[in-house]
Short mmCIF file of C-alpha atoms in Angstrom, two decimals:
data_model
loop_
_atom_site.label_atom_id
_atom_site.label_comp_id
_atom_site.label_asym_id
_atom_site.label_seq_id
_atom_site.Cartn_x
_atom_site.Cartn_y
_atom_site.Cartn_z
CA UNK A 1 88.42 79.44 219.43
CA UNK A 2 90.68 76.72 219.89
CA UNK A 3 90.45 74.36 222.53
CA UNK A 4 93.19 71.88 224.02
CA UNK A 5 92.17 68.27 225.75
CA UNK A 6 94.21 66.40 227.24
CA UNK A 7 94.69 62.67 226.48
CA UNK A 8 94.06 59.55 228.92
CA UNK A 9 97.90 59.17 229.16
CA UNK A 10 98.59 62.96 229.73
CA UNK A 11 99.93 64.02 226.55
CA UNK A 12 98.52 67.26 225.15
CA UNK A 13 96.63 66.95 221.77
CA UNK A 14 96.21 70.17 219.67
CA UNK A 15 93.13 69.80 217.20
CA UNK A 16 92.19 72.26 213.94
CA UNK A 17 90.46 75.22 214.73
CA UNK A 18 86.88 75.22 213.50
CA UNK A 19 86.08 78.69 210.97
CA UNK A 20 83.21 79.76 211.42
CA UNK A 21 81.68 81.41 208.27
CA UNK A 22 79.63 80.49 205.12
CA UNK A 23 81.07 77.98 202.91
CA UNK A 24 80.57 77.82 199.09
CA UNK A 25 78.69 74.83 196.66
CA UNK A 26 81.02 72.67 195.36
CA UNK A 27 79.09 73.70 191.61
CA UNK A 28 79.88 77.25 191.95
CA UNK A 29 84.03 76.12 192.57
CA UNK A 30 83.92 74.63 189.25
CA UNK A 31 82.11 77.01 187.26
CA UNK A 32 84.68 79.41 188.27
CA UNK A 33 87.75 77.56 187.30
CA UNK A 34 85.95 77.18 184.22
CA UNK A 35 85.52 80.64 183.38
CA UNK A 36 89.14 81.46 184.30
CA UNK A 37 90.17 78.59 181.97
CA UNK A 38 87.74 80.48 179.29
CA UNK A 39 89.58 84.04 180.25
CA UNK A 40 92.76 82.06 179.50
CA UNK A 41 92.07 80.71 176.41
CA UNK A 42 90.62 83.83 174.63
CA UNK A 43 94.08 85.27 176.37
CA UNK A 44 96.43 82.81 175.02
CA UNK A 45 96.58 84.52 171.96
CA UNK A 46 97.10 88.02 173.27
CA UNK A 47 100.57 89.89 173.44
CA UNK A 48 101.32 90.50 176.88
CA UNK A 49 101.05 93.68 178.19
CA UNK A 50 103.20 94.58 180.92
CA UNK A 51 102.65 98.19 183.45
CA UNK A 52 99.31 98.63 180.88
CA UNK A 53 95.43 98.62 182.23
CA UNK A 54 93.98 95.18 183.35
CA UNK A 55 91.39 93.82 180.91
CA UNK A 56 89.43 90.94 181.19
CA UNK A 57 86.84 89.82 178.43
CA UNK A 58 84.20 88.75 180.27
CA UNK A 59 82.03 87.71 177.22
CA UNK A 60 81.50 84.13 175.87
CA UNK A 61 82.62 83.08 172.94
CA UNK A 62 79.58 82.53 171.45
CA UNK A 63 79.22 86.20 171.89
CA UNK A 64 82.18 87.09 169.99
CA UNK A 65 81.51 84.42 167.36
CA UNK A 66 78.40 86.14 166.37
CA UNK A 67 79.87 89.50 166.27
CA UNK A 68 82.19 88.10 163.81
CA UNK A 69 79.50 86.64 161.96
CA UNK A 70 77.37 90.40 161.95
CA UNK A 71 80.59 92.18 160.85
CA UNK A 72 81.30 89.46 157.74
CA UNK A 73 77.82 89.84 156.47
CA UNK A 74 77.36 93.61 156.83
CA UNK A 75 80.66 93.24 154.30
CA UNK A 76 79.71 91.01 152.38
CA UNK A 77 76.38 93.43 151.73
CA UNK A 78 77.95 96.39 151.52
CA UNK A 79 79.68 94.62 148.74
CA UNK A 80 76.62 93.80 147.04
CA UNK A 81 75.94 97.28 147.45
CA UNK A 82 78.65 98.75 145.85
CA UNK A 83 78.66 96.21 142.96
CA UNK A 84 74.97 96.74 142.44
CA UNK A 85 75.53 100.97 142.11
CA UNK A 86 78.84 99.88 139.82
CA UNK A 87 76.27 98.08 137.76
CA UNK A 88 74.02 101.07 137.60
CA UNK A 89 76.64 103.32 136.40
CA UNK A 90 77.56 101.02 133.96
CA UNK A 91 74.11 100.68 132.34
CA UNK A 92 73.84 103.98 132.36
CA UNK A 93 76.34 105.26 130.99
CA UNK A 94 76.32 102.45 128.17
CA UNK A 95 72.54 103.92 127.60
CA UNK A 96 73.77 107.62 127.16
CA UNK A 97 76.46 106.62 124.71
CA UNK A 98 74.00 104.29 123.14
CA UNK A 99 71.60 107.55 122.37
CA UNK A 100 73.97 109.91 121.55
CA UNK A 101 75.28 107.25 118.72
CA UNK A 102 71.95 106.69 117.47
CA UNK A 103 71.80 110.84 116.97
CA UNK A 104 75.26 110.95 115.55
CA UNK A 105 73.82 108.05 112.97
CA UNK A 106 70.36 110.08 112.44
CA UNK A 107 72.92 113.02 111.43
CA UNK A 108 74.87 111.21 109.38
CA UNK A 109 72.03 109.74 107.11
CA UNK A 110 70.34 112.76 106.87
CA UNK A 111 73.68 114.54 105.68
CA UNK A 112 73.55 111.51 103.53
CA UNK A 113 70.27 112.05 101.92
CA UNK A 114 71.25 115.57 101.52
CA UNK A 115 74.24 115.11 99.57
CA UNK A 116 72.53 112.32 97.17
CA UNK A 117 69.87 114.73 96.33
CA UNK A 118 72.26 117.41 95.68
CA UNK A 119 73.83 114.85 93.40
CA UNK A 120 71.04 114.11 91.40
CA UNK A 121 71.11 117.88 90.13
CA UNK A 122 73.88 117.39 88.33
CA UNK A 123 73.21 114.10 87.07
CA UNK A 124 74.06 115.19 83.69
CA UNK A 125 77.49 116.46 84.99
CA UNK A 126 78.53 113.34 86.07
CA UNK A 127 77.97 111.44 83.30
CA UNK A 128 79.73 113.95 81.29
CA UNK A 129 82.85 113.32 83.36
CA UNK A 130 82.23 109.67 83.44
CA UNK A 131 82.15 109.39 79.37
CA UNK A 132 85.09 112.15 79.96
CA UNK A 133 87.10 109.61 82.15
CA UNK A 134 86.44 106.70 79.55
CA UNK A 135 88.10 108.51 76.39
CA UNK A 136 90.81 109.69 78.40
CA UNK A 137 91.36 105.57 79.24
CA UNK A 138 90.78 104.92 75.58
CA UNK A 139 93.53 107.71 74.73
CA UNK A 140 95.85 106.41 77.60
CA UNK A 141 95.87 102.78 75.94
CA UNK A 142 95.99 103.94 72.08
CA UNK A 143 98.40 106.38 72.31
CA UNK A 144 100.58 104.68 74.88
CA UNK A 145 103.42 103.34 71.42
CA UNK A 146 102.74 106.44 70.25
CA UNK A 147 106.42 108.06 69.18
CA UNK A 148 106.18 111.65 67.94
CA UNK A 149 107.47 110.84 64.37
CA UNK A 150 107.39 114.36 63.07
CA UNK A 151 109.80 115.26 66.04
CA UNK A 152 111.58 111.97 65.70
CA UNK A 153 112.65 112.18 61.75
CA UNK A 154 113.43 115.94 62.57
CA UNK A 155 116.40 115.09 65.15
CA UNK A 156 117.11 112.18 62.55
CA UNK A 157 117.62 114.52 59.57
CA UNK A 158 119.43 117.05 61.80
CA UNK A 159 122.00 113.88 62.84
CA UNK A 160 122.86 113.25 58.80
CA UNK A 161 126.09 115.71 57.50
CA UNK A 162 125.79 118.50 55.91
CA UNK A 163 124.20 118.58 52.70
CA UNK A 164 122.43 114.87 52.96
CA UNK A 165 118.80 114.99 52.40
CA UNK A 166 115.98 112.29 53.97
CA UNK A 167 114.70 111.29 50.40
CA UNK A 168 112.27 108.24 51.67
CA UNK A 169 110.79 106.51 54.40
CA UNK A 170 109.52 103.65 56.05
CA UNK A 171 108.14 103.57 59.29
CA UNK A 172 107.08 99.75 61.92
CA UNK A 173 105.87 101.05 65.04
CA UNK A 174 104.21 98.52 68.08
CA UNK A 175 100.41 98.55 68.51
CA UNK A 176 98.80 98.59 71.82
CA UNK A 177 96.77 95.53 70.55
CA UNK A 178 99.59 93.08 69.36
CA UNK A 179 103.51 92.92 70.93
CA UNK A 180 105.79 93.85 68.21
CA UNK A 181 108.25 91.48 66.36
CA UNK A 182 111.52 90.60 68.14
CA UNK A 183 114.68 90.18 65.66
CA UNK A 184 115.52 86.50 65.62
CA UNK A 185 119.72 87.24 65.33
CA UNK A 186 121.05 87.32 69.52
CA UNK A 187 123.01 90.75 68.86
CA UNK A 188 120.05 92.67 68.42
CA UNK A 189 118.66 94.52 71.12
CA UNK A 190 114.78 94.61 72.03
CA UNK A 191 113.03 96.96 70.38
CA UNK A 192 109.17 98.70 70.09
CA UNK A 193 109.93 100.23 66.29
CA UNK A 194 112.03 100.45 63.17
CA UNK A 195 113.05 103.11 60.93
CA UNK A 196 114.21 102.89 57.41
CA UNK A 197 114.85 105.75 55.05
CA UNK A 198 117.02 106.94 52.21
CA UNK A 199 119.71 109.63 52.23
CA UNK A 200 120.97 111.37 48.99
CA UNK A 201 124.45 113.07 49.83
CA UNK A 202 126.11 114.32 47.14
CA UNK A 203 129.85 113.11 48.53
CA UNK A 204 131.01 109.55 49.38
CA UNK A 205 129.42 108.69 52.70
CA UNK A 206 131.32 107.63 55.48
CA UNK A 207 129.85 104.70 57.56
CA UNK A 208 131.35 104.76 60.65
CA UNK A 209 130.90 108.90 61.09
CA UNK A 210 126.84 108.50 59.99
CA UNK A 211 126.62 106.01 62.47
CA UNK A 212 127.82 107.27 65.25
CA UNK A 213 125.23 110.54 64.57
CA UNK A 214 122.49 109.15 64.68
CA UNK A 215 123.70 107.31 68.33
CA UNK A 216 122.37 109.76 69.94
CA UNK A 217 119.01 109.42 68.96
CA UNK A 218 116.36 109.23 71.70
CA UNK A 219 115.49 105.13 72.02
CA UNK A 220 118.14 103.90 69.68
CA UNK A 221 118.97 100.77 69.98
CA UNK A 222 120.99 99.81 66.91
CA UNK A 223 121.16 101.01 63.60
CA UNK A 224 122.85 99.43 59.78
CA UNK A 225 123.64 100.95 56.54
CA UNK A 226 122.15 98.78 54.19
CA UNK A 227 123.59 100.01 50.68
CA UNK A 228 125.36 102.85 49.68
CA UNK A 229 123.74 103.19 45.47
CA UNK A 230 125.98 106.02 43.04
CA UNK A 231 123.05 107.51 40.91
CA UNK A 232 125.15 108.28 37.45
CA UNK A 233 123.02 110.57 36.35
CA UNK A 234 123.24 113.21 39.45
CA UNK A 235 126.29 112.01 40.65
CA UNK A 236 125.16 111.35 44.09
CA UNK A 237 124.87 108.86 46.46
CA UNK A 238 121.74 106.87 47.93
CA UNK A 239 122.41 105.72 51.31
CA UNK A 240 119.66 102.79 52.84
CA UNK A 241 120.04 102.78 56.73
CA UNK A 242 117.73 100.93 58.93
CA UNK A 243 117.69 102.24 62.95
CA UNK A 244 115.73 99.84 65.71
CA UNK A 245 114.23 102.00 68.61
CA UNK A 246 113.07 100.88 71.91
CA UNK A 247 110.18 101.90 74.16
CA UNK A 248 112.07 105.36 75.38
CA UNK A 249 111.34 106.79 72.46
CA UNK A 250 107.36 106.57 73.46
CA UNK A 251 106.09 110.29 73.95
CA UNK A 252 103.85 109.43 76.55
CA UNK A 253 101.41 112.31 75.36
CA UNK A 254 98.38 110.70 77.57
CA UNK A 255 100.12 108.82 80.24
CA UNK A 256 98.97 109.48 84.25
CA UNK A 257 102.37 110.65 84.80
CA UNK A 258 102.32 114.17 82.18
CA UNK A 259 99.15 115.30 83.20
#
């Protein structure tokens, strides 16, 4: 209630009115505002919300902090975990592929043995074919300036006119074993063998017309009339020609390539 005194000099004074009630520790004040201060803080960093549901996080931070801490490590295990089973996986599958290559090996050497043993029974067949294989190399080599001459003076004596006869001859062929003679003059082609023979033809040969017959022989390189002889007795004529062949002429009877 309030009460009203009046002053010596007659003035009316009006004091407070005294409440009545229970006041509150000075302590408790403070640790109040510091928990709203807290409440703001953990706030500050919150979107505000307007018409929604009033919250208030009534935890300390220390709380939250080790929350945080609980849900980092029960990651950073499950992690682990997962790496751990990854590794598993890993070694076992690497184990299963290890076996089944070890089997595929066991296979393939016993497949192995079995063929060498099968091999040994015919033992005697495969040296046949080995000794085989060796005179077919020996042929190869020899026979590789080999010219088929009986061929070769056939197409020759079916080049001369009519009437001329092959009456000698005189065959230089290349060896396998030594390279064959080059002609010193610069005119004259390359060439593997020569061919010389004698023609009888009972007319006047001409030159020019027997050499351009035997052009067409297979390898010819050049060819020269030597002499042209009258026999006096027969009345016929010996002609010397000389015709350089190169290396087409080779048959090639026991090359890779004709068998």
């Amino acid at each position: 209630m309030t009460e009203i005194l009046e002053k010596p000099t007659g003035e009316k004074s009006t004091r407070r009115p005294k409440q009545r009630g229970v006041r509150m520790p000075v302590t408790r004040v403070v640790e109040d505002q510091g928990e709203r201060s807290k409440q703001q803080r953990r706030g500050a960093g919150k979107a505000l919300v307007i018409g929604g549901v009033p919250r208030v996080d009534l935890l300390p931070t220390e709380v939250l902090i080790d929350r945080r801490q609980r849900t980092i490590a029960r990651r950073a295990w499950l992690g682990v975990v997962v790496v751990g089973v990854a590794t598993v996986l890993g070694v076992g599958a690497a184990t299963v592929t290890n076996v089944s290559a070890e089997q595929h090996l066991r296979l393939a050497q016993s497949q192995s043995t079995s063929l060498l043993q099968q091999q040994g029974q015919y033992s005697a067949v495969r040296d046949t074919e080995a000794r085989t294989g060796l005179v077919q190399a020996g042929q190869a080599v020899g026979g590789s300036t080999e010219i088929d001459w009986s061929s070769y003076l056939q197409q020759v004596q079916d080049s001369l006119p009519t009437g001329v006869t092959i009456s000698g001859i005189d065959v230089d062929s290349a060896s396998p074993l030594a390279t064959y003679a080059q002609a010193s003059t610069p005119l004259e082609g390359a060439r593997v063998a020569t061919l010389g023979f004698e023609a009888d033809s009972p007319t006047l040969p001409s030159v020019p017309d027997w050499l351009d017959r035997v052009h067409g022989l297979p390898g010819f390189v050049d060819a020269n009339v030597d002499a042209v002889t009258l026999d006096e007795t027969t009345r016929h004529y010996t002609v010397n020609m000389t015709v350089h062949i190169d290396d087409s002429a080779f048959d090639g009877r026991y090359s890779e390539e004709t068998k």
